[in-house]
Amino acid sequence: MPNSSSISEFLLLALADTRPLQLLHFWLLLGIYLAALLGNGLISTAVACDHCLHTPMDFFLLNLALLDLGCISTTLPKAMANALWDTRDISYAGC
């Protein structure tokens, strides 16, 4: 008989075990997330709106800013939700 067990979720290590430290981590991650959104948003707006910034270097800078927006928008909201709601699991599909 083959093994038919499957994994439905993973358990993550908690950043802190006490509630005040979890809330502190939430606020710190929120600050980092908002700073990254603001900085990358300003870079992409400046490159898109100013016609002097259409050199190849600025094109790659825009691509890097958009890539950073995509990467930080997938990991930090999950970490903030885990810190705020005191959960430690992530689904197999979400991983």
XYZ file of C-alpha atoms in Angstrom:
95
model
C 0.000 0.000 0.000
C 1.601 3.333 -1.020
C 1.865 6.277 1.318
C -1.079 8.545 0.558
C -0.412 11.328 3.042
C -0.164 14.844 1.703
C 0.991 18.156 3.059
C -1.667 20.849 3.243
C 0.200 23.540 5.185
C 3.571 24.454 6.639
C 4.308 25.863 10.088
C 6.542 28.918 10.167
C 8.864 29.868 12.993
C 7.475 32.774 14.991
C 9.526 35.948 15.224
C 8.463 36.383 18.843
C 6.391 34.469 21.341
C 4.995 37.358 23.371
C 2.114 39.472 22.113
C 3.775 42.918 22.535
C 6.769 41.796 20.481
C 4.472 40.400 17.789
C 2.715 43.774 17.569
C 6.091 45.529 17.433
C 7.103 43.272 14.540
C 3.817 44.066 12.792
C 4.381 47.820 13.037
C 8.015 47.538 11.946
C 7.078 45.399 8.942
C 4.273 47.824 8.086
C 6.739 50.724 8.142
C 9.173 48.836 5.913
C 6.363 47.891 3.532
C 5.023 51.446 3.264
C 8.542 52.866 2.769
C 9.207 50.365 -0.014
C 5.858 51.129 -1.660
C 6.494 54.867 -1.470
C 10.087 54.701 -2.716
C 9.426 52.322 -5.587
C 6.246 54.171 -6.500
C 8.135 57.451 -6.680
C 10.869 55.893 -8.823
C 8.387 54.397 -11.281
C 6.338 57.607 -11.414
C 9.424 59.748 -12.031
C 10.743 57.473 -14.773
C 7.341 57.156 -16.435
C 6.449 60.862 -16.356
C 9.769 62.600 -17.066
C 10.889 62.299 -20.681
C 14.506 63.057 -19.728
C 14.548 59.771 -17.784
C 14.116 57.462 -20.771
C 17.699 56.241 -20.983
C 18.538 52.523 -20.767
C 19.767 52.947 -17.175
C 16.453 54.471 -16.147
C 14.574 51.716 -17.951
C 16.415 49.100 -15.890
C 15.865 51.147 -12.739
C 12.132 51.141 -13.476
C 12.199 47.374 -14.006
C 14.061 46.917 -10.723
C 11.529 49.084 -8.864
C 8.601 47.142 -10.317
C 10.277 43.834 -9.483
C 10.848 44.998 -5.916
C 7.195 46.022 -5.641
C 6.135 42.564 -6.757
C 8.495 40.727 -4.424
C 7.767 42.779 -1.335
C 4.012 42.606 -1.951
C 4.039 38.814 -1.750
C 6.073 38.206 1.395
C 5.558 41.103 3.781
C 1.725 41.113 3.904
C 1.753 37.431 4.900
C 4.380 38.088 7.577
C 2.350 41.045 8.877
C -0.829 38.965 8.980
C 0.974 36.208 10.864
C 2.309 38.717 13.400
C -1.027 40.477 13.839
C -3.294 37.436 14.111
C -0.814 35.207 15.979
C -0.815 32.473 13.340
C 2.147 30.468 12.155
C 0.855 28.491 9.197
C 1.036 29.013 5.458
C -0.796 26.900 2.932
C 1.059 24.628 0.561
C -0.266 26.632 -2.410
C 0.693 29.905 -0.711
C 4.235 28.697 -0.202
